[in-house]
mmCIF file of C-alpha atoms and ligand atoms in Angstrom:
data_model
loop_
_atom_site.group_PDB
_atom_site.id
_atom_site.type_symbol
_atom_site.label_atom_id
_atom_site.label_comp_id
_atom_site.label_asym_id
_atom_site.label_seq_id
_atom_site.Cartn_x
_atom_site.Cartn_y
_atom_site.Cartn_z
ATOM 1 C CA MET A 31 26.864 4.138 -15.774
ATOM 2 C CA ILE A 32 23.608 5.510 -14.378
ATOM 3 C CA VAL A 33 22.992 9.227 -13.947
ATOM 4 C CA ILE A 34 20.351 9.645 -11.270
ATOM 5 C CA LEU A 35 18.587 12.984 -11.518
ATOM 6 C CA LYS A 36 17.202 15.016 -8.632
ATOM 7 C CA ALA A 37 13.669 13.876 -7.761
ATOM 8 C CA ASN A 38 10.902 15.532 -9.803
ATOM 9 C CA LEU A 39 13.331 17.225 -12.205
ATOM 10 C CA ASP A 40 11.202 18.491 -15.069
ATOM 11 C CA GLY A 41 12.072 17.075 -18.489
ATOM 12 C CA LYS A 42 11.524 20.545 -19.922
ATOM 13 C CA SER A 43 13.790 22.357 -17.449
ATOM 14 C CA PRO A 44 17.075 24.025 -18.522
ATOM 15 C CA GLU A 45 18.956 21.723 -16.096
ATOM 16 C CA TYR A 46 17.589 18.656 -17.890
ATOM 17 C CA ALA A 47 18.439 20.105 -21.297
ATOM 18 C CA GLN A 48 21.984 20.848 -20.103
ATOM 19 C CA ILE A 49 22.504 17.263 -18.911
ATOM 20 C CA ILE A 50 21.216 15.797 -22.172
ATOM 21 C CA ASP A 51 23.345 18.224 -24.171
ATOM 22 C CA TYR A 52 26.444 17.373 -22.119
ATOM 23 C CA LEU A 53 25.938 13.659 -22.702
ATOM 24 C CA ALA A 54 25.128 14.092 -26.396
ATOM 25 C CA HIS A 55 28.578 15.578 -26.923
ATOM 26 C CA LYS A 56 30.361 12.560 -25.456
ATOM 27 C CA PRO A 57 31.643 10.210 -28.178
ATOM 28 C CA ASN A 58 30.432 6.592 -28.334
ATOM 29 C CA ILE A 59 27.826 7.018 -25.614
ATOM 30 C CA ARG A 60 24.179 6.121 -26.059
ATOM 31 C CA THR A 61 21.564 7.124 -23.517
ATOM 32 C CA ARG A 62 18.352 5.519 -22.378
ATOM 33 C CA VAL A 63 16.012 7.356 -20.038
ATOM 34 C CA HIS A 64 13.936 5.497 -17.458
ATOM 35 C CA GLN A 65 11.259 7.111 -15.312
ATOM 36 C CA GLU A 66 9.580 5.727 -12.208
ATOM 37 C CA ILE A 67 6.405 7.678 -11.509
ATOM 38 C CA GLY A 68 5.501 7.181 -7.852
ATOM 39 C CA THR A 69 2.730 8.660 -5.775
ATOM 40 C CA GLN A 70 5.151 11.028 -3.996
ATOM 41 C CA GLN A 71 7.755 11.728 -6.659
ATOM 42 C CA THR A 72 9.029 11.015 -10.136
ATOM 43 C CA LEU A 73 12.517 9.579 -10.386
ATOM 44 C CA THR A 74 14.487 9.798 -13.599
ATOM 45 C CA GLU A 75 17.564 7.744 -14.388
ATOM 46 C CA ILE A 76 19.673 8.082 -17.517
ATOM 47 C CA TYR A 77 21.474 4.906 -18.511
ATOM 48 C CA LEU A 78 24.725 5.467 -20.363
ATOM 49 C CA ILE A 79 25.778 2.663 -22.666
ATOM 50 C CA GLY A 80 29.068 2.419 -24.585
ATOM 51 C CA ASP A 81 32.485 3.822 -23.718
ATOM 52 C CA THR A 82 31.585 4.920 -20.181
ATOM 53 C CA ALA A 83 35.091 4.297 -18.805
ATOM 54 C CA SER A 84 36.207 7.593 -20.346
ATOM 55 C CA LEU A 85 33.509 9.603 -18.573
ATOM 56 C CA ASP A 86 34.283 11.745 -15.531
ATOM 57 C CA LYS A 87 31.889 10.754 -12.744
ATOM 58 C CA THR A 88 32.623 13.826 -10.606
ATOM 59 C CA GLU A 89 32.113 16.173 -13.544
ATOM 60 C CA ILE A 90 28.692 14.665 -14.301
ATOM 61 C CA GLU A 91 27.786 14.832 -10.609
ATOM 62 C CA SER A 92 28.556 18.538 -10.602
ATOM 63 C CA LEU A 93 25.942 19.276 -13.293
ATOM 64 C CA PRO A 94 22.872 20.999 -11.874
ATOM 65 C CA GLY A 95 19.978 18.588 -11.741
ATOM 66 C CA VAL A 96 22.148 15.509 -11.158
ATOM 67 C CA ASP A 97 21.705 13.813 -7.805
ATOM 68 C CA ARG A 98 24.396 11.156 -8.170
ATOM 69 C CA VAL A 99 26.129 8.862 -10.596
ATOM 70 C CA VAL A 100 26.552 5.117 -10.190
ATOM 71 C CA ARG A 101 29.126 3.124 -12.111
ATOM 72 C CA VAL A 102 27.594 -0.232 -12.936
ATOM 73 C CA SER A 103 29.405 -3.458 -13.508
ATOM 74 C CA GLU A 104 28.562 -5.413 -16.656
ATOM 75 C CA GLU A 105 26.284 -7.763 -14.732
ATOM 76 C CA TYR A 106 22.602 -6.969 -14.258
ATOM 77 C CA ARG A 107 22.899 -3.289 -15.149
ATOM 78 C CA ILE A 108 19.443 -2.308 -13.975
ATOM 79 C CA LEU A 109 18.654 -4.824 -11.255
ATOM 80 C CA GLY A 110 22.182 -5.328 -9.959
ATOM 81 C CA ARG A 111 23.556 -4.012 -6.710
ATOM 82 C CA HIS A 112 26.478 -1.866 -7.779
ATOM 83 C CA LYS A 113 29.260 -0.201 -5.805
ATOM 84 C CA ASP A 114 27.985 2.905 -3.938
ATOM 85 C CA ASP A 115 24.512 2.084 -5.237
ATOM 86 C CA SER A 116 22.075 3.245 -2.607
ATOM 87 C CA ARG A 117 18.994 3.150 -4.847
ATOM 88 C CA PRO A 118 16.112 1.696 -2.886
ATOM 89 C CA SER A 119 14.917 -1.806 -3.643
ATOM 90 C CA GLY A 120 11.328 -2.845 -3.990
ATOM 91 C CA PHE A 121 8.015 -1.331 -4.990
ATOM 92 C CA GLU A 122 4.423 -1.012 -3.950
ATOM 93 C CA TYR A 123 1.533 -2.514 -5.887
ATOM 94 C CA ASN A 124 -2.162 -2.157 -5.072
ATOM 95 C CA GLY A 125 -1.319 -1.139 -1.510
ATOM 96 C CA VAL A 126 1.067 -4.066 -0.890
ATOM 97 C CA LYS A 127 4.765 -3.402 -0.375
ATOM 98 C CA PHE A 128 7.407 -5.671 -1.899
ATOM 99 C CA SER A 129 11.013 -5.207 -0.858
ATOM 100 C CA GLN A 130 14.115 -6.991 0.339
ATOM 101 C CA ASP A 131 13.152 -6.039 3.900
ATOM 102 C CA ASN A 132 9.646 -7.409 4.339
ATOM 103 C CA LEU A 133 7.729 -10.643 3.813
ATOM 104 C CA ASN A 134 4.448 -11.413 1.997
ATOM 105 C CA VAL A 135 2.732 -14.789 1.970
ATOM 106 C CA PHE A 136 0.928 -15.911 -1.208
ATOM 107 C CA ALA A 137 -0.957 -19.013 -0.137
ATOM 108 C CA GLY A 138 -3.529 -20.345 -2.581
ATOM 109 C CA LEU A 139 -4.534 -22.852 -5.199
ATOM 110 C CA CYS A 140 -1.966 -24.164 -7.646
ATOM 111 C CA ALA A 141 -4.779 -24.162 -10.217
ATOM 112 C CA VAL A 142 -8.231 -22.636 -10.196
ATOM 113 C CA ASP A 143 -10.783 -25.462 -10.359
ATOM 114 C CA THR A 144 -14.276 -24.830 -8.969
ATOM 115 C CA PRO A 145 -15.821 -21.581 -7.681
ATOM 116 C CA GLU A 146 -16.546 -23.423 -4.380
ATOM 117 C CA HIS A 147 -12.879 -24.309 -3.844
ATOM 118 C CA VAL A 148 -11.725 -20.833 -4.811
ATOM 119 C CA GLU A 149 -14.204 -19.248 -2.417
ATOM 120 C CA LEU A 150 -13.262 -21.580 0.468
ATOM 121 C CA MET A 151 -9.597 -20.740 -0.113
ATOM 122 C CA LEU A 152 -10.195 -16.990 -0.255
ATOM 123 C CA LYS A 153 -12.393 -17.028 2.828
ATOM 124 C CA ALA A 154 -9.691 -18.886 4.779
ATOM 125 C CA LEU A 155 -7.158 -16.279 3.676
ATOM 126 C CA ARG A 156 -9.393 -13.392 4.738
ATOM 127 C CA ASP A 157 -10.105 -15.073 8.079
ATOM 128 C CA ASN A 158 -6.364 -15.319 8.636
ATOM 129 C CA GLY A 159 -5.580 -11.715 7.746
ATOM 130 C CA GLN A 160 -4.088 -12.405 4.318
ATOM 131 C CA VAL A 161 -4.354 -10.042 1.342
ATOM 132 C CA CYS A 162 -2.380 -11.998 -1.262
ATOM 133 C CA THR A 163 -2.904 -15.339 -2.957
ATOM 134 C CA ARG A 164 -1.788 -17.564 -5.813
ATOM 135 C CA MET A 165 -4.283 -18.865 -8.383
ATOM 136 C CA GLY A 166 -3.290 -20.472 -11.669
ATOM 137 C CA ALA A 167 -5.641 -20.038 -14.624
ATOM 138 C CA TYR A 168 -3.124 -20.972 -17.314
ATOM 139 C CA LYS A 169 -1.194 -24.117 -16.398
ATOM 140 C CA PRO A 170 1.904 -25.252 -18.304
ATOM 141 C CA ARG A 171 1.701 -29.060 -18.048
ATOM 142 C CA THR A 172 4.284 -31.690 -18.855
ATOM 143 C CA ASN A 173 1.616 -33.957 -20.336
ATOM 144 C CA PRO A 174 -0.571 -32.518 -23.121
ATOM 145 C CA TYR A 175 -3.537 -34.591 -21.893
ATOM 146 C CA SER A 176 -3.423 -33.117 -18.370
ATOM 147 C CA PHE A 177 -5.780 -30.326 -17.289
ATOM 148 C CA GLN A 178 -4.451 -27.098 -18.850
ATOM 149 C CA GLY A 179 -6.261 -24.632 -16.573
ATOM 150 C CA HIS A 180 -9.606 -22.907 -17.110
ATOM 151 C CA GLY A 181 -7.906 -19.988 -18.874
ATOM 152 C CA LYS A 182 -9.729 -16.742 -19.488
ATOM 153 C CA ASP A 183 -13.187 -18.164 -18.721
ATOM 154 C CA CYS A 184 -12.512 -18.295 -14.993
ATOM 155 C CA LEU A 185 -10.913 -14.858 -14.688
ATOM 156 C CA PRO A 186 -14.053 -12.742 -14.086
ATOM 157 C CA TRP A 187 -15.380 -14.877 -11.248
ATOM 158 C CA VAL A 188 -11.953 -15.419 -9.718
ATOM 159 C CA PHE A 189 -11.324 -11.656 -9.681
ATOM 160 C CA GLU A 190 -14.775 -10.903 -8.288
ATOM 161 C CA LEU A 191 -14.378 -13.460 -5.507
ATOM 162 C CA ALA A 192 -10.908 -12.133 -4.716
ATOM 163 C CA GLY A 193 -12.363 -8.639 -4.387
ATOM 164 C CA LYS A 194 -15.136 -9.957 -2.156
ATOM 165 C CA TYR A 195 -12.562 -11.344 0.286
ATOM 166 C CA GLY A 196 -10.237 -8.320 0.251
ATOM 167 C CA ILE A 197 -7.451 -9.890 -1.783
ATOM 168 C CA LYS A 198 -5.129 -7.223 -3.176
ATOM 169 C CA VAL A 199 -2.707 -9.278 -5.256
ATOM 170 C CA ILE A 200 -3.082 -12.629 -7.053
ATOM 171 C CA ALA A 201 0.061 -14.284 -8.394
ATOM 172 C CA MET A 202 -1.076 -15.770 -11.703
ATOM 173 C CA GLU A 203 1.110 -17.484 -14.243
ATOM 174 C CA ILE A 204 0.919 -16.525 -17.906
ATOM 175 C CA THR A 205 2.522 -18.531 -20.679
ATOM 176 C CA HIS A 206 1.602 -16.382 -23.674
ATOM 177 C CA ASP A 207 1.214 -12.653 -24.279
ATOM 178 C CA SER A 208 -2.489 -13.119 -25.118
ATOM 179 C CA HIS A 209 -2.978 -14.088 -21.447
ATOM 180 C CA LEU A 210 -1.805 -10.632 -20.426
ATOM 181 C CA ASP A 211 -4.512 -9.064 -22.603
ATOM 182 C CA GLU A 212 -7.119 -11.452 -21.209
ATOM 183 C CA ILE A 213 -6.203 -10.579 -17.619
ATOM 184 C CA GLN A 214 -6.269 -6.860 -18.390
ATOM 185 C CA GLU A 215 -9.672 -7.163 -20.031
ATOM 186 C CA ALA A 216 -11.194 -9.268 -17.247
ATOM 187 C CA LEU A 217 -9.933 -6.850 -14.589
ATOM 188 C CA ARG A 218 -11.348 -3.912 -16.506
ATOM 189 C CA LYS A 219 -14.707 -5.586 -17.063
ATOM 190 C CA THR A 220 -15.046 -6.513 -13.395
ATOM 191 C CA GLY A 221 -14.035 -3.016 -12.224
ATOM 192 C CA ASN A 222 -10.566 -3.941 -10.900
ATOM 193 C CA PRO A 223 -11.696 -5.706 -7.715
ATOM 194 C CA THR A 224 -8.157 -7.037 -7.143
ATOM 195 C CA GLY A 225 -4.618 -6.848 -8.551
ATOM 196 C CA VAL A 226 -2.462 -9.367 -10.403
ATOM 197 C CA MET A 227 1.222 -10.194 -10.201
ATOM 198 C CA LEU A 228 2.147 -11.855 -13.486
ATOM 199 C CA GLN A 229 4.063 -15.044 -12.879
ATOM 200 C CA ILE A 230 6.555 -16.360 -15.409
ATOM 201 C CA GLY A 231 7.101 -20.019 -14.667
ATOM 202 C CA THR A 232 10.297 -21.999 -14.607
ATOM 203 C CA ARG A 233 9.573 -23.436 -18.057
ATOM 204 C CA ASN A 234 9.435 -19.933 -19.523
ATOM 205 C CA THR A 235 12.326 -18.268 -17.692
ATOM 206 C CA GLN A 236 14.211 -17.912 -20.956
ATOM 207 C CA ASN A 237 11.235 -17.244 -23.213
ATOM 208 C CA PHE A 238 12.826 -13.971 -24.227
ATOM 209 C CA GLU A 239 9.969 -12.743 -26.400
ATOM 210 C CA LEU A 240 7.504 -13.255 -23.539
ATOM 211 C CA LEU A 241 9.930 -11.492 -21.177
ATOM 212 C CA LYS A 242 10.168 -8.505 -23.505
ATOM 213 C CA ILE A 243 6.391 -8.233 -23.825
ATOM 214 C CA VAL A 244 5.788 -8.577 -20.098
ATOM 215 C CA GLY A 245 8.641 -6.158 -19.432
ATOM 216 C CA ARG A 246 7.164 -3.524 -21.730
ATOM 217 C CA GLN A 247 3.988 -3.248 -19.664
ATOM 218 C CA ARG A 248 4.244 -1.503 -16.325
ATOM 219 C CA GLU A 249 0.731 -2.053 -15.019
ATOM 220 C CA PHE A 250 1.479 -5.390 -13.332
ATOM 221 C CA PRO A 251 4.487 -6.459 -11.284
ATOM 222 C CA VAL A 252 6.163 -9.715 -12.282
ATOM 223 C CA LEU A 253 7.215 -12.813 -10.382
ATOM 224 C CA LEU A 254 9.956 -14.473 -12.400
ATOM 225 C CA LYS A 255 10.699 -18.049 -11.386
ATOM 226 C CA ARG A 256 14.232 -19.320 -11.652
ATOM 227 C CA GLY A 257 14.758 -21.726 -14.548
ATOM 228 C CA PHE A 258 14.976 -25.226 -13.097
ATOM 229 C CA GLY A 259 17.781 -26.391 -15.395
ATOM 230 C CA ILE A 260 19.892 -23.288 -16.014
ATOM 231 C CA THR A 261 22.419 -21.362 -13.969
ATOM 232 C CA LEU A 262 21.473 -18.675 -11.487
ATOM 233 C CA GLU A 263 23.281 -16.148 -13.675
ATOM 234 C CA GLU A 264 21.137 -17.102 -16.666
ATOM 235 C CA SER A 265 17.960 -16.714 -14.614
ATOM 236 C CA LEU A 266 19.064 -13.332 -13.259
ATOM 237 C CA ASN A 267 19.754 -12.211 -16.814
ATOM 238 C CA ALA A 268 16.206 -13.256 -17.674
ATOM 239 C CA ALA A 269 15.018 -10.866 -14.953
ATOM 240 C CA GLU A 270 17.223 -8.197 -16.484
ATOM 241 C CA TYR A 271 15.344 -8.725 -19.772
ATOM 242 C CA LEU A 272 12.143 -7.643 -18.012
ATOM 243 C CA ALA A 273 13.854 -4.642 -16.461
ATOM 244 C CA SER A 274 15.588 -3.549 -19.655
ATOM 245 C CA ALA A 275 12.222 -3.574 -21.420
ATOM 246 C CA GLY A 276 10.937 -1.099 -18.801
ATOM 247 C CA ASN A 277 9.391 -2.970 -15.870
ATOM 248 C CA ARG A 278 11.465 -3.144 -12.710
ATOM 249 C CA ASN A 279 8.743 -4.272 -10.370
ATOM 250 C CA ILE A 280 10.112 -7.781 -10.301
ATOM 251 C CA VAL A 281 10.249 -10.448 -7.617
ATOM 252 C CA PHE A 282 12.691 -13.291 -8.229
ATOM 253 C CA GLY A 283 11.390 -16.752 -7.332
ATOM 254 C CA LEU A 284 13.413 -19.736 -6.150
ATOM 255 C CA ARG A 285 11.554 -23.015 -6.696
ATOM 256 C CA GLY A 286 14.181 -25.734 -6.619
ATOM 257 C CA MET A 287 16.319 -27.259 -9.342
ATOM 258 C CA LYS A 288 15.616 -30.290 -11.485
ATOM 259 C CA THR A 289 18.072 -33.029 -10.583
ATOM 260 C CA ASN A 290 17.676 -36.487 -9.133
ATOM 261 C CA MET A 291 20.242 -35.456 -6.519
ATOM 262 C CA GLY A 292 17.377 -33.721 -4.743
ATOM 263 C CA ASP A 293 15.316 -36.904 -4.373
ATOM 264 C CA PRO A 294 13.065 -37.629 -2.582
ATOM 265 C CA HIS A 295 11.984 -34.000 -3.041
ATOM 266 C CA ARG A 296 10.444 -33.051 -6.390
ATOM 267 C CA ASN A 297 13.270 -30.556 -6.908
ATOM 268 C CA PHE A 298 16.568 -29.852 -5.184
ATOM 269 C CA VAL A 299 15.743 -27.044 -2.771
ATOM 270 C CA ASP A 300 17.843 -23.975 -3.566
ATOM 271 C CA PHE A 301 16.847 -21.594 -0.780
ATOM 272 C CA ALA A 302 20.499 -21.178 0.219
ATOM 273 C CA HIS A 303 20.464 -18.765 -2.724
ATOM 274 C CA VAL A 304 18.039 -16.336 -1.024
ATOM 275 C CA PRO A 305 20.849 -14.156 0.388
ATOM 276 C CA VAL A 306 22.876 -14.592 -2.802
ATOM 277 C CA VAL A 307 20.135 -13.111 -5.002
ATOM 278 C CA LYS A 308 19.676 -10.283 -2.487
ATOM 279 C CA ARG A 309 23.401 -9.567 -2.624
ATOM 280 C CA LEU A 310 23.654 -9.641 -6.414
ATOM 281 C CA THR A 311 20.462 -7.716 -7.156
ATOM 282 C CA ARG A 312 17.939 -5.387 -5.538
ATOM 283 C CA MET A 313 14.999 -7.713 -6.224
ATOM 284 C CA PRO A 314 12.822 -9.079 -3.412
ATOM 285 C CA VAL A 315 13.210 -12.866 -3.328
ATOM 286 C CA CYS A 316 10.341 -15.354 -3.285
ATOM 287 C CA ILE A 317 10.536 -18.993 -2.265
ATOM 288 C CA ASP A 318 8.152 -21.682 -3.483
ATOM 289 C CA PRO A 319 8.363 -24.539 -0.984
ATOM 290 C CA SER A 320 5.491 -26.457 -2.617
ATOM 291 C CA HIS A 321 7.032 -26.892 -6.047
ATOM 292 C CA SER A 322 10.425 -27.494 -4.458
ATOM 293 C CA VAL A 323 9.349 -30.308 -2.148
ATOM 294 C CA GLY A 324 6.340 -31.643 -4.054
ATOM 295 C CA THR A 325 4.951 -33.874 -1.277
ATOM 296 C CA ARG A 326 3.302 -33.771 2.141
ATOM 297 C CA ASP A 327 6.003 -35.951 3.694
ATOM 298 C CA ALA A 328 6.833 -35.152 7.295
ATOM 299 C CA SER A 329 9.926 -35.761 9.374
ATOM 300 C CA PRO A 330 9.943 -37.514 12.785
ATOM 301 C CA ASP A 331 9.694 -34.133 14.555
ATOM 302 C CA GLY A 332 6.163 -33.859 13.150
ATOM 303 C CA LEU A 333 6.910 -31.021 10.740
ATOM 304 C CA LEU A 334 6.139 -31.389 7.044
ATOM 305 C CA ASP A 335 9.129 -30.944 4.723
ATOM 306 C CA VAL A 336 7.200 -28.018 3.158
ATOM 307 C CA PHE A 337 7.233 -26.309 6.590
ATOM 308 C CA HIS A 338 10.904 -27.091 7.098
ATOM 309 C CA VAL A 339 12.093 -25.650 3.792
ATOM 310 C CA THR A 340 9.803 -22.629 4.165
ATOM 311 C CA ALA A 341 11.434 -21.889 7.508
ATOM 312 C CA GLN A 342 14.877 -22.365 5.950
ATOM 313 C CA GLY A 343 14.080 -19.783 3.268
ATOM 314 C CA VAL A 344 12.460 -17.343 5.685
ATOM 315 C CA ILE A 345 15.271 -17.521 8.242
ATOM 316 C CA ALA A 346 17.624 -16.691 5.371
ATOM 317 C CA GLY A 347 15.630 -13.521 4.588
ATOM 318 C CA ALA A 348 13.067 -14.526 1.926
ATOM 319 C CA ASN A 349 10.588 -11.763 1.056
ATOM 320 C CA MET A 350 7.695 -13.726 -0.398
ATOM 321 C CA ILE A 351 6.327 -17.249 -0.051
ATOM 322 C CA LEU A 352 4.303 -18.883 -2.807
ATOM 323 C CA VAL A 353 2.636 -21.927 -1.310
ATOM 324 C CA ASP A 354 -0.027 -24.385 -2.474
ATOM 325 C CA PHE A 355 -3.133 -24.975 -0.361
ATOM 326 C CA HIS A 356 -6.366 -26.741 -1.297
ATOM 327 C CA PRO A 357 -9.678 -27.290 0.514
ATOM 328 C CA ALA A 358 -9.822 -30.870 -0.827
ATOM 329 C CA PRO A 359 -6.392 -31.900 -2.168
ATOM 330 C CA ALA A 360 -7.704 -35.267 -3.396
ATOM 331 C CA LYS A 361 -9.975 -33.362 -5.783
ATOM 332 C CA ALA A 362 -7.342 -30.844 -6.941
ATOM 333 C CA LEU A 363 -6.796 -30.924 -10.690
ATOM 334 C CA VAL A 364 -3.117 -29.978 -10.369
ATOM 335 C CA ASP A 365 -0.512 -30.725 -7.685
ATOM 336 C CA GLY A 366 -2.900 -32.068 -5.023
ATOM 337 C CA PRO A 367 -0.199 -34.224 -3.367
ATOM 338 C CA GLN A 368 1.833 -31.178 -2.317
ATOM 339 C CA ALA A 369 -1.073 -28.999 -1.166
ATOM 340 C CA LEU A 370 -1.467 -27.968 2.456
ATOM 341 C CA LEU A 371 -4.921 -28.154 4.041
ATOM 342 C CA LEU A 372 -6.998 -25.107 4.924
ATOM 343 C CA GLU A 373 -6.919 -26.020 8.612
ATOM 344 C CA GLU A 374 -3.113 -25.902 8.366
ATOM 345 C CA LEU A 375 -3.147 -22.249 7.239
ATOM 346 C CA PRO A 376 -2.985 -20.605 10.715
ATOM 347 C CA TYR A 377 -0.412 -23.182 11.795
ATOM 348 C CA PHE A 378 1.687 -22.489 8.665
ATOM 349 C CA LEU A 379 1.467 -18.717 9.204
ATOM 350 C CA GLU A 380 2.531 -19.071 12.834
ATOM 351 C CA ASP A 381 5.487 -21.228 11.858
ATOM 352 C CA VAL A 382 6.463 -18.610 9.242
ATOM 353 C CA ALA A 383 6.220 -15.867 11.887
ATOM 354 C CA ILE A 384 8.601 -17.807 14.153
ATOM 355 C CA ALA A 385 11.156 -18.124 11.355
ATOM 356 C CA ARG A 386 10.729 -14.451 10.377
ATOM 357 C CA ALA A 387 11.250 -13.286 13.973
ATOM 358 C CA ALA A 388 14.406 -15.408 14.121
ATOM 359 C CA TYR A 389 15.636 -13.805 10.867
ATOM 360 C CA GLU A 390 14.976 -10.315 12.234
ATOM 361 C CA LYS A 391 16.897 -11.164 15.395
ATOM 362 C CA ARG A 392 19.790 -12.504 13.321
ATOM 363 C CA ARG A 393 19.782 -9.302 11.258
ATOM 364 C CA GLU A 394 19.984 -7.207 14.454
ATOM 365 C CA LEU A 395 22.779 -9.383 15.766
ATOM 366 C CA ALA A 396 24.746 -8.899 12.540
ATOM 367 C CA LYS A 397 24.210 -5.134 12.757
ATOM 368 C CA ARG A 398 25.504 -5.060 16.350
ATOM 369 C CA PHE A 399 28.529 -7.133 15.431
ATOM 370 C CA LEU A 400 29.365 -4.988 12.414
ATOM 371 C CA ALA A 401 28.946 -1.749 14.390
ATOM 372 C CA LYS A 402 31.685 -2.903 16.788
ATOM 373 C CA LYS A 403 34.211 -3.551 14.050
HETATM 374 C C1 LIG B 787 3.362 -22.891 -10.299
HETATM 375 O O1 LIG B 787 3.758 -22.051 -9.468
HETATM 376 O O2 LIG B 787 2.184 -23.287 -10.373
HETATM 377 C C2 LIG B 787 4.337 -23.465 -11.227
HETATM 378 C C3 LIG B 787 3.959 -24.156 -12.302
HETATM 379 O O3 LIG B 787 5.585 -23.225 -10.848
HETATM 380 P P1 LIG B 787 6.967 -23.527 -11.611
HETATM 381 O O4 LIG B 787 6.967 -22.694 -12.828
HETATM 382 O O5 LIG B 787 7.990 -23.108 -10.593
HETATM 383 O O6 LIG B 787 6.998 -25.016 -11.886
HETATM 384 MN MN1 LIG B 788 1.801 -26.413 -9.378
#
């Protein structure tokens, strides 16, 4: 059960004390307080854990200072979409809004390689009106002899270049908690020219200790990729780990599932789950067409499979696209074969806009149909 307090209710007010006192007298109930401090208001939620079935929802709602009470099902207590749960979804980070209603494109390099390539990529993004990108500094590789990413050494110049080209958010994978410290330090030393969304990759979806550490910090939002060999429920519970540790600014990423059934794609594309994740939780949903498809193969209609699956995810309501580009894919140190070319960026964005407009039309159509019922 979640007790949602009136906005800006002071923790030292008599109303707050009365609520806490009321709950303290209920047997077998533990409480956990969560605060979201926004620019406009501070929202406080009290999570009740234990024998909540015996509690009287209406009685709690009548306490001064309580806005409303939501009964949560066992699943995804914090991130889940519960009955009569009208809490807003999404968040804002460094001036960029993330929600289940909008769409952000994160085109960029799978892995940072040279300053020249990074700068060419960022310039192309700026020239095409983009303020987000993806750039991997820490790369989890299947083969220990493969390039592992430049790590912390590249962070200062990557951040400075991102700032130079007006990039507000870089999705950057971390595989160890020390990477979080390194990112924080590099941002501080360079004067915060940009922002970072910490990415937890598919190989770390169930790295619970990493999830707890990343969840305990609230400076950076998190993109959690779905585990490629576990159930959706297990991956959503991994997201709940982040939230239960304190950070709810989470985007959930679909990136395809590992099975030969998906051949000839690198992974079996799972974007049919975009609306499912939006129904089960309040997280914005990201799609990663590059790691799903893994090639630049095209169909007879002239469209690359990466374009096709992107459109499939977007027309189903995806809220973020993580997509690999490279100025010279043959020279890329990671995932060159799936990278789109810089000259394809405006074409890709236009194709995305077509699919997004179609989704918005479909949403309006559904609204009209439901209003008649
Ligand atoms: C990536 O986005 O670079 C990546 C490694 O993704 P995933 O964890 O989905 O394989
Ligand atoms: Mn990659």
